[in-house]
Every structure is written in structure tokens, then in C-alpha cells.
Tab-separated table of C-alpha atoms in Angstrom:
chain	number	residue	atom	x	y	z
A	30	UNK	CA	-60.067	188.547	41.849
A	31	UNK	CA	-58.033	185.376	41.551
A	32	UNK	CA	-57.457	183.811	38.175
A	33	UNK	CA	-56.221	180.259	38.578
A	34	UNK	CA	-55.496	177.411	36.199
A	35	UNK	CA	-56.670	174.215	37.823
A	36	UNK	CA	-56.651	170.523	36.906
A	37	UNK	CA	-59.982	168.864	36.210
A	38	UNK	CA	-60.120	165.874	38.542
A	39	UNK	CA	-63.698	164.713	37.886
A	40	UNK	CA	-66.198	164.766	35.088
A	41	UNK	CA	-69.305	164.692	37.230
A	42	UNK	CA	-71.660	167.605	37.616
A	43	UNK	CA	-73.289	167.453	41.017
A	44	UNK	CA	-74.051	170.088	43.706
A	45	UNK	CA	-72.750	167.953	46.546
A	46	UNK	CA	-69.447	167.515	44.801
A	47	UNK	CA	-69.206	171.265	44.209
A	48	UNK	CA	-69.717	171.705	47.931
A	49	UNK	CA	-67.090	169.091	48.766
A	50	UNK	CA	-64.528	170.538	46.394
A	51	UNK	CA	-65.142	174.104	47.557
A	52	UNK	CA	-64.474	173.024	51.117
A	53	UNK	CA	-61.214	171.506	49.936
A	54	UNK	CA	-60.380	174.832	48.317
A	55	UNK	CA	-61.021	176.698	51.531
A	56	UNK	CA	-59.276	174.358	53.935
A	57	UNK	CA	-56.460	172.473	52.277
A	58	UNK	CA	-55.071	171.243	48.947
A	59	UNK	CA	-52.005	172.575	47.149
A	60	UNK	CA	-51.461	176.287	46.462
A	61	UNK	CA	-51.004	177.828	43.046
A	62	UNK	CA	-49.121	181.090	43.102
A	63	UNK	CA	-50.194	182.242	39.673
A	64	UNK	CA	-52.120	181.135	36.621
A	65	UNK	CA	-48.879	180.515	34.781
A	66	UNK	CA	-47.962	177.704	37.155
A	67	UNK	CA	-50.326	175.385	35.313
A	68	UNK	CA	-50.647	175.148	31.556
A	69	UNK	CA	-54.183	176.280	30.823
A	70	UNK	CA	-53.925	175.082	27.257
A	71	UNK	CA	-53.965	171.372	28.060
A	72	UNK	CA	-57.216	169.391	27.998
A	73	UNK	CA	-56.658	168.430	31.637
A	74	UNK	CA	-57.027	171.967	33.004
A	75	UNK	CA	-59.317	174.999	32.872
A	76	UNK	CA	-59.005	178.606	34.033
A	77	UNK	CA	-61.189	179.799	36.863
A	78	UNK	CA	-61.966	183.437	37.605
A	79	UNK	CA	-63.529	183.521	41.043
A	80	UNK	CA	-65.869	186.351	42.025
A	81	UNK	CA	-67.948	184.900	44.875
A	82	UNK	CA	-68.449	181.303	45.897
A	83	UNK	CA	-70.732	179.783	48.493
A	84	UNK	CA	-71.775	176.343	49.610
A	85	UNK	CA	-75.183	175.977	51.216
A	86	UNK	CA	-75.576	173.145	53.691
A	87	UNK	CA	-77.824	171.122	51.434
A	88	UNK	CA	-77.642	170.411	47.731
A	89	UNK	CA	-80.557	171.992	45.898
A	90	UNK	CA	-81.592	173.869	42.805
A	91	UNK	CA	-80.360	177.016	44.557
A	92	UNK	CA	-77.041	176.366	42.881
A	93	UNK	CA	-76.989	178.552	39.785
A	94	UNK	CA	-74.654	177.119	37.192
A	95	UNK	CA	-76.201	178.975	34.273
A	96	UNK	CA	-73.225	181.334	34.290
A	97	UNK	CA	-70.755	178.522	33.756
A	98	UNK	CA	-70.213	178.486	29.979
A	99	UNK	CA	-69.397	175.227	28.255
A	100	UNK	CA	-66.071	176.533	27.011
A	101	UNK	CA	-65.092	178.302	30.215
A	102	UNK	CA	-65.435	177.958	33.923
A	103	UNK	CA	-66.040	181.451	35.265
A	104	UNK	CA	-68.049	180.960	38.442
A	105	UNK	CA	-70.328	183.709	39.698
A	106	UNK	CA	-72.668	182.563	42.440
A	107	UNK	CA	-74.750	184.893	44.564
A	108	UNK	CA	-73.842	184.707	48.223
A	109	UNK	CA	-76.475	183.010	50.397
A	110	UNK	CA	-77.212	183.976	53.954
A	111	UNK	CA	-75.984	180.755	55.501
A	112	UNK	CA	-73.535	179.864	58.216
A	113	UNK	CA	-71.981	177.510	55.727
A	114	UNK	CA	-70.971	180.282	53.307
A	115	UNK	CA	-67.272	180.176	52.588
A	116	UNK	CA	-64.734	182.948	52.815
A	117	UNK	CA	-62.872	182.484	49.554
A	118	UNK	CA	-59.118	182.972	49.615
A	119	UNK	CA	-56.836	183.490	46.654
A	120	UNK	CA	-54.265	180.902	45.655
A	121	UNK	CA	-56.279	177.945	46.897
A	122	UNK	CA	-56.880	174.932	44.708
A	123	UNK	CA	-60.399	173.910	43.694
A	124	UNK	CA	-61.561	171.003	41.589
A	125	UNK	CA	-63.721	171.941	38.621
A	126	UNK	CA	-66.499	169.580	37.635
A	127	UNK	CA	-67.872	169.542	34.116
A	128	UNK	CA	-71.235	168.245	32.969
A	129	UNK	CA	-71.002	164.613	31.851
A	130	UNK	CA	-72.304	162.851	28.819
A	131	UNK	CA	-75.363	160.631	29.410
A	132	UNK	CA	-73.151	157.551	29.291
A	133	UNK	CA	-71.239	158.875	32.319
A	134	UNK	CA	-74.446	158.763	34.361
A	135	UNK	CA	-75.045	155.180	33.282
A	136	UNK	CA	-71.493	154.189	34.178
A	137	UNK	CA	-71.788	155.798	37.609
A	138	UNK	CA	-75.149	154.136	38.305
A	139	UNK	CA	-73.649	150.819	37.222
A	140	UNK	CA	-70.645	151.279	39.526
A	141	UNK	CA	-72.923	152.103	42.467
A	142	UNK	CA	-75.066	149.036	41.851
A	143	UNK	CA	-71.944	146.886	41.643
A	144	UNK	CA	-71.020	148.059	45.148
A	145	UNK	CA	-74.525	147.291	46.417
A	146	UNK	CA	-74.568	143.960	44.596
A	147	UNK	CA	-71.379	142.846	46.336
A	148	UNK	CA	-73.342	142.784	49.597
A	149	UNK	CA	-75.966	140.375	48.246
A	150	UNK	CA	-76.314	136.615	48.462
A	151	UNK	CA	-78.907	135.020	46.208
A	152	UNK	CA	-80.415	131.667	45.366
A	153	UNK	CA	-79.995	129.979	42.011
A	154	UNK	CA	-83.165	129.077	40.063
A	155	UNK	CA	-83.851	125.337	40.138
A	156	UNK	CA	-83.439	125.029	36.364
A	157	UNK	CA	-79.964	126.635	36.401
A	158	UNK	CA	-76.802	124.732	37.294
A	159	UNK	CA	-73.685	126.183	38.885
A	160	UNK	CA	-73.093	129.010	41.363
A	161	UNK	CA	-74.882	132.359	41.279
A	162	UNK	CA	-72.898	134.928	39.293
A	163	UNK	CA	-73.662	138.628	39.483
A	164	UNK	CA	-76.862	140.255	40.682
A	165	UNK	CA	-79.908	139.496	38.534
A	166	UNK	CA	-81.712	142.646	39.711
A	167	UNK	CA	-79.025	145.133	38.704
A	168	UNK	CA	-80.742	146.221	35.480
A	169	UNK	CA	-84.059	146.498	37.345
A	170	UNK	CA	-82.648	149.280	39.548
A	171	UNK	CA	-80.539	151.150	36.967
A	172	UNK	CA	-83.117	153.860	36.258
A	173	UNK	CA	-83.806	154.412	39.963
A	174	UNK	CA	-80.141	154.884	40.813
A	175	UNK	CA	-79.528	157.052	37.754
A	176	UNK	CA	-82.405	159.309	38.845
A	177	UNK	CA	-80.995	159.606	42.361
A	178	UNK	CA	-77.522	160.416	41.038
A	179	UNK	CA	-78.984	163.185	38.882
A	180	UNK	CA	-80.512	164.731	42.012
A	181	UNK	CA	-77.126	164.662	43.726
A	182	UNK	CA	-78.106	163.114	47.026
A	183	UNK	CA	-77.202	159.892	48.801
A	184	UNK	CA	-78.453	156.687	47.199
A	185	UNK	CA	-81.568	155.721	49.145
A	186	UNK	CA	-82.234	152.055	49.884
A	187	UNK	CA	-85.273	150.660	51.675
A	188	UNK	CA	-85.141	147.613	53.958
A	189	UNK	CA	-88.280	146.246	55.649
A	190	UNK	CA	-86.786	144.599	58.726
A	191	UNK	CA	-85.973	144.787	62.456
A	192	UNK	CA	-89.517	144.144	63.759
A	193	UNK	CA	-88.936	142.982	67.362
A	194	UNK	CA	-87.066	140.259	69.208
A	195	UNK	CA	-88.581	136.791	68.918
A	196	UNK	CA	-91.113	135.918	71.575
A	197	UNK	CA	-89.136	132.696	72.176
A	198	UNK	CA	-86.692	133.768	74.871
A	199	UNK	CA	-86.356	130.166	76.042
A	200	UNK	CA	-84.686	128.590	73.010
A	201	UNK	CA	-83.746	131.376	70.572
A	202	UNK	CA	-82.976	134.838	71.951
A	203	UNK	CA	-81.933	136.228	75.325
A	204	UNK	CA	-84.141	139.310	75.679
A	205	UNK	CA	-86.433	141.871	74.044
A	206	UNK	CA	-83.782	144.491	73.223
A	207	UNK	CA	-81.182	144.674	70.417
A	208	UNK	CA	-77.889	142.886	71.094
A	209	UNK	CA	-74.696	142.021	69.221
A	210	UNK	CA	-76.728	140.670	66.302
A	211	UNK	CA	-78.343	144.021	65.650
A	212	UNK	CA	-75.050	145.823	66.277
A	213	UNK	CA	-73.296	143.761	63.600
A	214	UNK	CA	-76.239	144.185	61.230
A	215	UNK	CA	-76.306	147.976	61.572
A	216	UNK	CA	-72.532	148.077	61.163
A	217	UNK	CA	-72.757	146.152	57.899
A	218	UNK	CA	-75.490	148.418	56.542
A	219	UNK	CA	-73.430	151.458	57.524
A	220	UNK	CA	-70.375	150.010	55.774
A	221	UNK	CA	-72.445	149.543	52.620
A	222	UNK	CA	-73.227	153.269	52.662
A	223	UNK	CA	-69.556	154.079	53.234
A	224	UNK	CA	-68.421	151.805	50.396
A	225	UNK	CA	-70.734	153.605	47.975
A	226	UNK	CA	-68.745	156.778	48.728
A	227	UNK	CA	-65.729	155.237	47.005
A	228	UNK	CA	-67.470	155.619	43.636
A	229	UNK	CA	-70.041	158.285	44.591
A	230	UNK	CA	-69.074	160.766	47.362
A	231	UNK	CA	-72.610	161.399	48.699
A	232	UNK	CA	-72.677	157.709	49.633
A	233	UNK	CA	-75.819	155.856	50.564
A	234	UNK	CA	-78.636	155.848	53.087
A	235	UNK	CA	-80.435	152.744	54.305
A	236	UNK	CA	-84.001	153.486	55.327
A	237	UNK	CA	-85.121	150.730	57.675
A	238	UNK	CA	-88.890	150.369	57.485
A	239	UNK	CA	-89.431	148.585	60.763
A	240	UNK	CA	-92.407	146.307	60.247
A	241	UNK	CA	-92.953	144.963	63.760
A	242	UNK	CA	-96.184	146.871	64.181
A	243	UNK	CA	-97.691	144.961	61.250
A	244	UNK	CA	-96.977	141.554	62.774
A	245	UNK	CA	-96.742	141.778	66.557
A	246	UNK	CA	-100.449	141.235	67.267
A	247	UNK	CA	-100.459	138.195	64.949
A	248	UNK	CA	-97.643	136.397	66.805
A	249	UNK	CA	-98.520	137.563	70.320
A	250	UNK	CA	-95.883	140.260	70.916
A	251	UNK	CA	-96.998	143.425	72.708
A	252	UNK	CA	-96.825	146.889	71.167
A	253	UNK	CA	-94.787	147.898	74.242
A	254	UNK	CA	-92.046	145.388	73.409
A	255	UNK	CA	-92.129	146.399	69.755
A	256	UNK	CA	-91.594	150.032	70.749
A	257	UNK	CA	-88.774	149.126	73.168
A	258	UNK	CA	-86.944	147.157	70.480
A	259	UNK	CA	-87.250	149.932	67.884
A	260	UNK	CA	-86.194	152.608	70.356
A	261	UNK	CA	-83.193	150.492	71.356
A	262	UNK	CA	-82.266	150.210	67.693
A	263	UNK	CA	-82.388	153.996	67.257
A	264	UNK	CA	-80.189	154.533	70.309
A	265	UNK	CA	-77.719	151.905	69.103
A	266	UNK	CA	-77.394	153.578	65.694
A	267	UNK	CA	-76.803	156.953	67.360
A	268	UNK	CA	-74.203	155.604	69.776
A	269	UNK	CA	-72.266	154.032	66.890
A	270	UNK	CA	-72.433	157.203	64.789
A	271	UNK	CA	-74.602	155.556	62.145
A	272	UNK	CA	-77.602	157.878	62.387
A	273	UNK	CA	-76.636	159.780	59.226
A	274	UNK	CA	-76.438	156.673	57.048
A	275	UNK	CA	-79.193	154.619	58.690
A	276	UNK	CA	-82.689	156.008	59.217
A	277	UNK	CA	-85.371	154.104	61.107
A	278	UNK	CA	-88.909	154.667	59.849
A	279	UNK	CA	-91.910	153.275	61.660
A	280	UNK	CA	-95.262	152.896	59.903
A	281	UNK	CA	-96.626	156.123	61.399
A	282	UNK	CA	-93.546	157.997	60.138
A	283	UNK	CA	-94.138	156.859	56.562
A	284	UNK	CA	-97.860	157.610	56.798
A	285	UNK	CA	-97.026	161.174	57.847
A	286	UNK	CA	-98.402	161.153	61.389
A	287	UNK	CA	-95.080	162.290	62.872
A	288	UNK	CA	-94.272	165.075	60.406
A	289	UNK	CA	-94.870	167.821	62.974
A	290	UNK	CA	-94.347	166.006	66.276
A	291	UNK	CA	-91.476	163.664	67.175
A	292	UNK	CA	-92.657	160.153	67.974
A	293	UNK	CA	-92.570	158.991	71.589
A	294	UNK	CA	-93.829	155.853	73.271
A	295	UNK	CA	-97.198	157.357	74.175
A	296	UNK	CA	-97.971	158.543	70.644
A	297	UNK	CA	-96.630	155.285	69.191
A	298	UNK	CA	-98.984	153.178	71.287
A	299	UNK	CA	-101.940	155.447	70.540
A	300	UNK	CA	-101.343	155.223	66.770
A	301	UNK	CA	-100.475	151.523	66.534
A	302	UNK	CA	-103.867	150.014	65.715
A	303	UNK	CA	-104.871	152.966	63.536
A	304	UNK	CA	-101.770	152.469	61.385
A	305	UNK	CA	-102.315	148.712	61.105
A	306	UNK	CA	-105.871	149.304	59.942
A	307	UNK	CA	-104.870	151.980	57.437
A	308	UNK	CA	-102.199	149.828	55.790
A	309	UNK	CA	-104.549	146.868	55.424
A	310	UNK	CA	-107.463	149.003	54.195
A	311	UNK	CA	-105.464	150.892	51.567
A	312	UNK	CA	-102.853	148.338	50.524
A	313	UNK	CA	-104.160	145.033	51.844
A	314	UNK	CA	-103.673	141.849	49.866
A	315	UNK	CA	-106.284	139.111	50.004
A	316	UNK	CA	-105.446	135.546	50.960
A	317	UNK	CA	-106.277	134.472	47.404
A	318	UNK	CA	-103.800	137.009	45.991
A	319	UNK	CA	-101.053	135.855	48.326
A	320	UNK	CA	-101.610	132.174	47.568
A	321	UNK	CA	-101.485	132.943	43.851
A	322	UNK	CA	-98.217	134.848	44.357
A	323	UNK	CA	-96.790	131.862	46.206
A	324	UNK	CA	-97.711	129.591	43.297
A	325	UNK	CA	-96.265	131.892	40.637
A	326	UNK	CA	-93.253	133.475	42.358
A	327	UNK	CA	-90.488	131.320	43.914
A	328	UNK	CA	-89.261	134.255	46.024
A	329	UNK	CA	-92.680	134.684	47.661
A	330	UNK	CA	-92.795	130.965	48.402
A	331	UNK	CA	-89.309	131.166	49.962
A	332	UNK	CA	-90.538	133.905	52.308
A	333	UNK	CA	-93.570	131.835	53.312
A	334	UNK	CA	-91.379	128.807	54.056
A	335	UNK	CA	-89.163	131.047	56.189
A	336	UNK	CA	-92.200	132.185	58.177
A	337	UNK	CA	-93.232	128.564	58.749
A	338	UNK	CA	-89.773	127.675	60.078
A	339	UNK	CA	-89.566	130.409	62.690
A	340	UNK	CA	-93.226	130.140	63.717
A	341	UNK	CA	-92.821	126.429	64.471
A	342	UNK	CA	-90.500	127.371	67.337
A	343	UNK	CA	-91.853	130.807	68.284
A	344	UNK	CA	-95.544	130.024	68.705
A	345	UNK	CA	-94.795	127.393	71.357
A	346	UNK	CA	-94.095	130.357	73.628
A	347	UNK	CA	-96.932	132.580	72.382
A	348	UNK	CA	-100.460	132.999	73.739
A	349	UNK	CA	-101.624	132.648	70.123
A	350	UNK	CA	-101.093	128.864	70.288
A	351	UNK	CA	-101.765	128.343	73.988
A	352	UNK	CA	-104.965	126.417	73.244
A	353	UNK	CA	-103.311	123.902	70.876
A	354	UNK	CA	-103.824	120.504	72.514
A	355	UNK	CA	-102.132	118.351	69.880
A	356	UNK	CA	-99.334	118.489	67.346
A	357	UNK	CA	-101.841	118.547	64.512
A	358	UNK	CA	-103.711	121.514	65.956
A	359	UNK	CA	-100.422	123.322	66.580
A	360	UNK	CA	-99.279	122.861	62.975
A	361	UNK	CA	-102.652	124.139	61.784
A	362	UNK	CA	-102.206	127.297	63.868
A	363	UNK	CA	-98.662	127.752	62.525
A	364	UNK	CA	-99.881	127.639	58.921
A	365	UNK	CA	-102.774	130.004	59.669
A	366	UNK	CA	-100.461	132.550	61.306
A	367	UNK	CA	-97.939	132.193	58.461
A	368	UNK	CA	-100.612	133.069	55.895
A	369	UNK	CA	-101.688	136.061	58.009
A	370	UNK	CA	-98.073	137.218	58.125
A	371	UNK	CA	-97.722	136.788	54.357
A	372	UNK	CA	-100.837	138.898	53.780
A	373	UNK	CA	-99.418	141.657	55.951
A	374	UNK	CA	-95.910	141.347	54.529
A	375	UNK	CA	-97.139	141.653	50.946
A	376	UNK	CA	-99.445	144.517	51.948
A	377	UNK	CA	-96.474	146.292	53.511
A	378	UNK	CA	-94.411	145.683	50.371
A	379	UNK	CA	-97.200	147.220	48.266
A	380	UNK	CA	-97.306	150.169	50.678
A	381	UNK	CA	-93.549	150.755	50.423
A	382	UNK	CA	-93.633	150.511	46.633
A	383	UNK	CA	-96.224	153.291	46.616
A	384	UNK	CA	-94.504	155.489	49.207
A	385	UNK	CA	-90.834	154.877	48.305
A	386	UNK	CA	-90.862	154.167	44.543
A	387	UNK	CA	-87.317	155.411	43.812
A	388	UNK	CA	-85.532	153.428	46.517
A	389	UNK	CA	-83.359	150.387	45.916
A	390	UNK	CA	-85.156	147.499	47.607
A	391	UNK	CA	-83.167	145.424	50.085
A	392	UNK	CA	-84.431	142.274	51.784
A	393	UNK	CA	-83.404	140.022	54.662
A	394	UNK	CA	-85.092	137.035	53.006
A	395	UNK	CA	-83.251	134.738	50.569
A	396	UNK	CA	-84.367	135.299	46.974
A	397	UNK	CA	-83.272	135.130	43.356
A	398	UNK	CA	-82.433	138.839	43.524
A	399	UNK	CA	-84.566	139.696	40.497
A	400	UNK	CA	-86.467	142.588	42.105
A	401	UNK	CA	-84.540	143.125	45.339
A	402	UNK	CA	-81.142	142.580	46.896
A	403	UNK	CA	-81.104	139.823	49.498
A	404	UNK	CA	-78.512	141.016	51.993
A	405	UNK	CA	-77.112	138.823	54.783
A	406	UNK	CA	-77.068	141.111	57.818
A	407	UNK	CA	-74.517	138.884	59.547
A	408	UNK	CA	-71.543	137.463	57.648
A	409	UNK	CA	-71.118	133.931	58.975
A	410	UNK	CA	-67.945	131.912	58.955
A	411	UNK	CA	-69.763	129.260	56.913
A	412	UNK	CA	-70.752	131.749	54.215
A	413	UNK	CA	-74.380	130.591	54.465
A	414	UNK	CA	-77.322	132.992	54.549
A	415	UNK	CA	-77.824	133.765	58.251
A	416	UNK	CA	-80.817	133.783	60.498
A	417	UNK	CA	-82.020	137.314	61.143
A	418	UNK	CA	-80.610	138.809	64.370
A	419	UNK	CA	-84.062	139.197	65.913
A	420	UNK	CA	-84.672	135.442	65.511
A	421	UNK	CA	-81.317	134.291	66.827
A	422	UNK	CA	-78.387	134.846	69.135
A	423	UNK	CA	-74.808	135.471	68.019
A	424	UNK	CA	-72.157	132.848	68.734
A	425	UNK	CA	-68.591	134.156	68.500
A	426	UNK	CA	-66.016	131.459	67.767
A	427	UNK	CA	-62.435	131.513	69.014
A	428	UNK	CA	-61.282	132.402	65.498
A	429	UNK	CA	-63.536	135.481	65.528
A	430	UNK	CA	-66.177	134.204	63.115
A	431	UNK	CA	-69.879	134.704	63.799
A	432	UNK	CA	-72.766	132.259	63.616
A	433	UNK	CA	-76.460	133.041	64.050
A	434	UNK	CA	-77.812	130.344	66.349
A	435	UNK	CA	-80.702	129.460	68.590
A	436	UNK	CA	-79.425	129.981	72.104
A	437	UNK	CA	-80.283	126.450	73.227
A	438	UNK	CA	-77.794	125.064	70.682
A	439	UNK	CA	-74.729	126.711	72.247
A	440	UNK	CA	-75.407	126.871	75.974
A	441	UNK	CA	-73.074	123.950	76.681
A	442	UNK	CA	-70.251	125.055	74.381
A	443	UNK	CA	-70.368	128.838	74.766
A	444	UNK	CA	-70.391	131.343	77.606
A	445	UNK	CA	-73.168	133.959	77.731
A	446	UNK	CA	-71.578	137.413	77.667
A	447	UNK	CA	-73.159	140.585	79.018
A	448	UNK	CA	-73.029	144.244	78.056
A	449	UNK	CA	-74.477	147.046	80.175
A	450	UNK	CA	-75.866	144.429	82.522
A	451	UNK	CA	-77.878	142.417	79.986
A	452	UNK	CA	-77.193	139.343	77.811
A	453	UNK	CA	-75.472	140.323	74.572
A	454	UNK	CA	-73.870	137.318	72.806
A	455	UNK	CA	-72.402	133.845	73.269
A	456	UNK	CA	-68.627	133.296	73.197
A	457	UNK	CA	-66.975	129.947	72.570
A	458	UNK	CA	-65.505	128.512	75.762
A	459	UNK	CA	-61.698	128.616	75.788
A	460	UNK	CA	-58.989	129.220	78.355
A	461	UNK	CA	-57.540	131.800	75.963
A	462	UNK	CA	-60.248	134.287	76.927
A	463	UNK	CA	-62.133	132.734	79.849
A	464	UNK	CA	-59.946	134.448	82.437
A	465	UNK	CA	-62.338	134.594	85.381
A	466	UNK	CA	-61.285	138.233	85.686
A	467	UNK	CA	-64.293	140.530	85.911
A	468	UNK	CA	-62.105	143.598	85.426
A	469	UNK	CA	-61.205	142.627	81.841
A	470	UNK	CA	-63.760	143.222	79.084
A	471	UNK	CA	-63.730	141.336	75.766
A	472	UNK	CA	-65.809	143.205	73.191
A	473	UNK	CA	-66.574	141.798	69.735
A	474	UNK	CA	-66.635	144.530	67.098
A	475	UNK	CA	-67.528	144.650	63.404
A	476	UNK	CA	-66.338	143.132	61.192
A	477	UNK	CA	-64.354	140.627	63.310
A	478	UNK	CA	-62.221	142.580	65.779
A	479	UNK	CA	-61.845	141.538	69.407
A	480	UNK	CA	-61.169	144.464	71.734
A	481	UNK	CA	-59.758	144.008	75.257
A	482	UNK	CA	-59.964	146.819	77.805
A	483	UNK	CA	-60.336	147.249	81.586
A	484	UNK	CA	-63.730	147.717	83.168
A	485	UNK	CA	-64.679	151.386	83.489
A	486	UNK	CA	-62.983	153.148	86.382
A	487	UNK	CA	-60.423	150.402	86.947
A	488	UNK	CA	-56.659	150.900	86.701
A	489	UNK	CA	-55.204	147.575	85.772
A	490	UNK	CA	-52.226	145.846	84.199
A	491	UNK	CA	-52.372	142.501	82.439
A	492	UNK	CA	-50.439	139.654	84.040
A	493	UNK	CA	-47.716	137.785	82.178
A	494	UNK	CA	-50.063	134.820	81.854
A	495	UNK	CA	-52.787	137.024	80.378
A	496	UNK	CA	-50.347	138.623	77.937
A	497	UNK	CA	-49.298	135.153	76.814
A	498	UNK	CA	-52.931	134.180	76.252
A	499	UNK	CA	-53.444	137.338	74.173
A	500	UNK	CA	-50.504	136.265	72.032
A	501	UNK	CA	-51.982	132.783	71.578
A	502	UNK	CA	-55.403	134.249	70.816
A	503	UNK	CA	-53.915	136.320	68.023
A	504	UNK	CA	-52.581	133.108	66.533
A	505	UNK	CA	-56.077	131.671	65.989
A	506	UNK	CA	-58.280	134.770	65.701
A	507	UNK	CA	-58.907	135.713	62.053
A	508	UNK	CA	-59.362	139.391	62.850
A	509	UNK	CA	-57.404	141.924	64.910
A	510	UNK	CA	-57.112	141.441	68.672
A	511	UNK	CA	-56.607	144.903	70.177
A	512	UNK	CA	-55.530	145.675	73.743
A	513	UNK	CA	-56.237	149.194	75.028
A	514	UNK	CA	-56.591	151.049	78.317
A	515	UNK	CA	-54.384	148.849	80.503
A	516	UNK	CA	-51.394	150.389	82.232
A	517	UNK	CA	-49.172	147.972	80.329
A	518	UNK	CA	-51.248	148.029	77.126
A	519	UNK	CA	-48.084	148.523	75.067
A	520	UNK	CA	-46.921	145.089	76.162
A	521	UNK	CA	-50.114	143.593	74.750
A	522	UNK	CA	-49.955	145.447	71.447
A	523	UNK	CA	-49.620	143.376	68.302
């Protein structure tokens, strides 16, 4: 048996951290040749006598720490039959984690919420002057985060969003599938989960509750297009490596209809109306309730006003308003559909509160932040709260900043860029990157990187003129401009 004196590097008692530290012990860290190499008498170190150690693949109550006395750190854990069991070697360093005081849990929960809060952008109440400072909802979520920390798993956040692409493909969006807007949005949500790891190693998980099924029939979008958009979102998250931090849940997933069978398009379409009916029957709000909420709650009224704004443009291209023969009749339809959407939105919120009560609530709608975090999915150069990516196109400026726009607003000033053969974003027109060279790809990447590489299967060198334009582009672009894959890529390196 190895008896080692080891420094205590954390004061947090958590199965996932035990697992992480044990892996460090097995695979790296500094070696200690004997217990005498470290003074066991100092408060910063403890002596460990190792008998058997394992690390199951998931944190659970299977960890038996009853044999870890308060005044010692002898670890005796029964070996589990798991491929993740570790072969313990002598003279390897391991971090020992001691049980914290209750105030440590509060401090950790507070630190986690500070990270989450940094991603928010909120409105100031009308009766308050000056800029918004801090996140008003932090105290509201303290108990939820503290409970999740005690369980030792990733901090779970719930975001009702990503329904479908707007039906208005004439003035607003360029197709029915996710594009650069969704890519940037997923990247930002993933980065939030990664940033939580700085203060809490298990990190975070964003559970996207895609709500398109609740609204598509109201605005005239088909269930087929709603499925295609959601499936495209899943594939995008997987291709970017975000599928561990971002989980997409459709209504039938949350209701439990897919617990035994993976969801496919056929089962999705067969369950669509059943799920809509079930949500409205069990959790449905009445129109009177919603109107009362709009009178009493400024955040609810903000959401309603947001619905009115996008419906005024969307319904002009929807069969829902095809029979409107005058502006007055059209506005009446817009308001009627907006109320229907509010009823379903508030019903869905009630449903999520019942099904996901411990999650931190995120929102794509501007709010005061009292009971949710309003998170801009796209960080704009202006700093303003953006349009949602499914109601807009992305315009990339020469300096690398993003703006969420209606496509009709930038057609004259920007070039429509394609990815995998379909429209993906708009790029400001400039001779610095409008090269008329189909073998050179410019790819915008989160947060504001511009990547240049040759088209797949092409061996190519950049010309002197192109290299000079890359140099000039770096002078105005606020983010990195990276050149890879060209035969003379080194010449284009920063």
C-alpha cells in the first residue's frame, strides 16, 4: 500500500471532482517518492493510505465516503465492475477533497450564478433611472443552483427557443434550415457551459425546449418544416461537438413518449397534434389569465409586444392571413394570432415549470431578469438585444461584428454567402474579401474569427494581391483572421 502526504487543493466534496482528481492521479501530476517529501503536519496537507480506488463513469450515491474520517483521509472504496475502474499506481499525486461548510456551497452557487449572469442583458424598470447593474434574478435561483451543486452534476438550464425558421423567406430569412445565426447561438450557449467549468468543473448543460410544435399551426408553418429545422439543429450541435453541453428536447421528449424509442420524423409527425392537445389540456392558460398577466407583469407585456412585431411581417406570407382584404383586417388577425401565441407560450412555461422545476430559466425575450435570465443569443456590434436567429439573417461586417437583420435590409450592401450549397449569411461588400475566387472559402466562426481556406479537394496558393488583402483585412477586423490549408499558408499567417 502507498502512504502519501498530499496537498489539499480544493475544499469541495463532490463525486465528479473525486473522479476528475483520481484520473489526474492515474495519468499525470507530480510524483511523490515518499510520505516524508511533504510535511503532513501542515494544515495544507493530509496523509492518504490507498487500498483500492475506482471511478465509475457517472457520479452517484455508489460512492461510499463513510470510511473517510473527518480527521483522516484513508480511502477504501470497493472496486466496481466498470470499464472506467482505475489501476492505481504508487507514487502518483491525487487531490483530496474535504467536505465544505454550508457557506462554501452558497459561495459556489453564487459564483456559478455570476458566470450565468454575465451572459444576460436586461431591461430597466420604468421607475428606475440609470443603467442595469447586476442580475435581479440571482437570488431567485440560488436554492436551485445550490441543490444541483450538492448533487454533483452539471448545472442544468432550460431555454424555450429555436422553434422553426420564420415563414417570411421573402424579407427576413433565407430558408427553413438553421444557418449562421443558429451556429453562433449554439456556440454562445456552449461557451456559457464551458465558462461555468472555471468555477465548477462539471460545468453546465443548456436544455433547449424547442417550442415550434406549440406555435407552428397558429402561424401557418408545417410540422414537416418544424421537424426539419429541429433535426438540423441537432446535427449542427453534433458537428460542432456541442452535444454534451446542449440537449434538444421536443415536447414529446419531455412528455415521455420517446423514453423507449428514439424520435424520428415519422413518430414526430404522428405525435404532433396529440402533444399539442395534451399541453393545452393539462397546462393551458385562458385568454383572461394571459390578459391579466399582461396587465400585471411588464415582462409578459414585453413578450406580447415582441410577438406583435414579428407577426406584422410574418403573417403577410402566411396562409393564416391570406383572406385579409384590408390593413384593418390584417392588424386584427395579427392581434388575434399574438394572443393565441401568448396563451400557448404561457401554457408551455407552466408545463416547463412543472416538469423542470430545478432548472435555471433562460429566455430569448427581453425582460427585467427577475425570474429568468434574458440571454442575447447573438452578440451584436451595437450591444443591443438582437433579433432571434430564426426571425432574422446574420450580417457580417468588415470589422467582424454581427448584426441580426431582415434580409431585405442588406441585399444591396451585403453579399449572400453559401455553405454546403445553401444560403448561410450576408457579408458586407468589400474588395478586401470579395475576390471572385470560388476556390477560396471565407468562414465566419464564433465569437468573431474569420477563417480562410481552400475549397475541399483543391490545392491552391494565395496570390500576392490576395495576401496583401488579407493583411489589410486584419487591420480592420476586430477578431482573428486565420489562413489555413493553402500551400503558402505560412505567408498568410498573422
